Amino acid sequence: MVFIVNYKIQISKSIEELSEHFAQLLIEKVNNSKDCFYLALSGGSTPKRIFEYLTAHHYKSVDWQKVNFYWGDERCVPPTDHESNYKMAYNSLLNKLQIPASNIFRIKGENDPQFEADNYSAEIINHLKIENNFPRFDLIMLGLGEDGHTASIFPNQISLLTSDKIYSTAIHPDSGQTRITITGKVINNARNIVFIVTGKSKSKIVDRVFNNKVDAKKYPASFIKPLNGKLFWLLDKEAASQLRGN
Ligand code: 6PG
């Protein structure tokens, strides 16, 4: 399958500058959208810093009332657990916005994993527009793990990239933690996919994935290429340090 890839890379001097780039992207996409904006949040330490920045600097710039919040993945823990992606997003962003609770669609990590993967898949199908036979998000935030995982699609479960499921269960290869994750076809069906990657520890994997190095096919993030959307890589200079010219 040949991908038509539109992508844009922005390399920032700091997490604050990267967060501002993300904020401007979100403002442009949300405020120009006609109706509901379907946004899938990511977990991880970098998104947490971005959420805090949005709260501090763009509380009023984004038309938050339009945004329906979903998650790209969740750990199978209760929403009160420190591991919960929902808890992180709620504490760093959502509870600061005056938005109705009905705009927030968390993955219920406390449920049986398979039940919840199926339940959340049904919610997504019911709420989002179906295009190219899959639900279409307006924007999906993604992080990048040092092993090349994104969302909770890990190298040892690369079949989740081609699954026809909307969300699936997954197992973290190191911790053994059960997760629920969006699948590759839904990610690639999005209008906008935004990788957010910071820190020196990510420089090697960024080079391998971004420059499509020989072993790139081992890394799930290498397969993230929107079918007819836009791909953005927001990196800080440390994460980009092994890319040519940096
Ligand atoms: C999660 C994320 C995961 C994360 C990457 C990068 O639930 O943790 O889905 O894919 O985005 O592991 O995390 P950092 O931004 O913390 O490096």
CSV table of N, CA, C and O and ligand atoms in Angstrom, one decimal, residues 42-47 73 75 85 143-145 149-151 179 202, ligand 1:
chain,number,residue,atom,x,y,z
A,42,SER,N,-3.0,11.7,24.5
A,42,SER,CA,-2.0,10.7,24.8
A,42,SER,C,-1.6,10.7,26.2
A,42,SER,O,-1.9,11.7,26.9
A,43,GLY,N,-1.1,9.6,26.7
A,43,GLY,CA,-0.5,9.6,28.1
A,43,GLY,C,1.0,9.9,28.0
A,43,GLY,O,1.5,10.2,26.9
A,44,GLY,N,1.6,9.9,29.1
A,44,GLY,CA,3.1,10.1,29.1
A,44,GLY,C,3.5,11.5,29.7
A,44,GLY,O,2.6,12.3,29.9
A,45,SER,N,4.7,11.6,30.0
A,45,SER,CA,5.2,12.8,30.7
A,45,SER,C,5.2,14.0,29.8
A,45,SER,O,5.0,15.1,30.3
A,46,THR,N,5.5,13.8,28.5
A,46,THR,CA,5.5,15.0,27.6
A,46,THR,C,4.1,15.6,27.5
A,46,THR,O,3.9,16.8,27.7
A,47,PRO,N,3.1,14.8,27.2
A,47,PRO,CA,1.8,15.4,27.1
A,47,PRO,C,1.3,16.1,28.4
A,47,PRO,O,0.7,17.1,28.3
A,73,ASP,N,-5.0,5.7,24.4
A,73,ASP,CA,-4.8,4.5,25.1
A,73,ASP,C,-5.0,4.8,26.6
A,73,ASP,O,-5.0,5.9,27.1
A,75,ARG,N,-4.2,2.8,30.7
A,75,ARG,CA,-3.7,1.7,31.5
A,75,ARG,C,-4.9,1.1,32.2
A,75,ARG,O,-5.9,1.8,32.5
A,85,ASN,N,-4.0,7.5,32.6
A,85,ASN,CA,-3.9,8.6,31.6
A,85,ASN,C,-5.0,9.6,31.8
A,85,ASN,O,-4.8,10.8,31.6
A,143,GLY,N,2.6,9.9,21.6
A,143,GLY,CA,4.0,9.9,22.1
A,143,GLY,C,4.8,8.9,21.4
A,143,GLY,O,4.3,8.1,20.6
A,144,LEU,N,6.1,8.8,21.7
A,144,LEU,CA,7.0,7.8,21.1
A,144,LEU,C,7.8,7.2,22.2
A,144,LEU,O,8.5,7.9,22.9
A,145,GLY,N,7.7,5.9,22.3
A,145,GLY,CA,8.6,5.2,23.3
A,145,GLY,C,10.0,4.9,22.8
A,145,GLY,O,10.1,4.9,21.5
A,149,HIS,N,7.4,2.2,20.4
A,149,HIS,CA,5.9,2.1,20.5
A,149,HIS,C,5.3,3.5,20.4
A,149,HIS,O,5.9,4.5,20.7
A,150,THR,N,4.0,3.4,20.1
A,150,THR,CA,3.2,4.6,20.2
A,150,THR,C,1.8,4.2,20.6
A,150,THR,O,1.4,3.1,20.3
A,151,ALA,N,1.1,5.1,21.3
A,151,ALA,CA,-0.1,4.7,22.0
A,151,ALA,C,0.3,3.5,22.9
A,151,ALA,O,1.4,3.6,23.5
A,179,ARG,N,-3.2,-2.9,29.0
A,179,ARG,CA,-3.6,-1.6,28.5
A,179,ARG,C,-4.7,-1.8,27.5
A,179,ARG,O,-5.0,-2.9,27.0
A,202,LYS,N,15.2,9.9,23.4
A,202,LYS,CA,14.4,9.6,22.2
A,202,LYS,C,15.1,9.9,20.9
A,202,LYS,O,14.6,9.6,19.8
B,1,6PG,C1,1.3,6.1,27.6
B,1,6PG,C2,1.5,6.6,26.2
B,1,6PG,C3,2.8,6.2,25.6
B,1,6PG,C4,3.7,7.4,25.7
B,1,6PG,C5,5.1,7.1,25.3
B,1,6PG,C6,6.0,8.3,25.5
B,1,6PG,O1,0.2,5.7,28.0
B,1,6PG,O2,2.3,6.1,28.3
B,1,6PG,O3,0.5,6.2,25.4
B,1,6PG,O4,2.7,5.8,24.3
B,1,6PG,O5,3.2,8.4,24.9
B,1,6PG,O6,5.6,6.0,26.2
B,1,6PG,O7,5.9,8.7,26.9
B,1,6PG,P1,6.8,10.0,27.4
B,1,6PG,O8,6.2,11.2,26.7
B,1,6PG,O9,6.6,10.0,28.9
B,1,6PG,O10,8.2,9.7,27.0
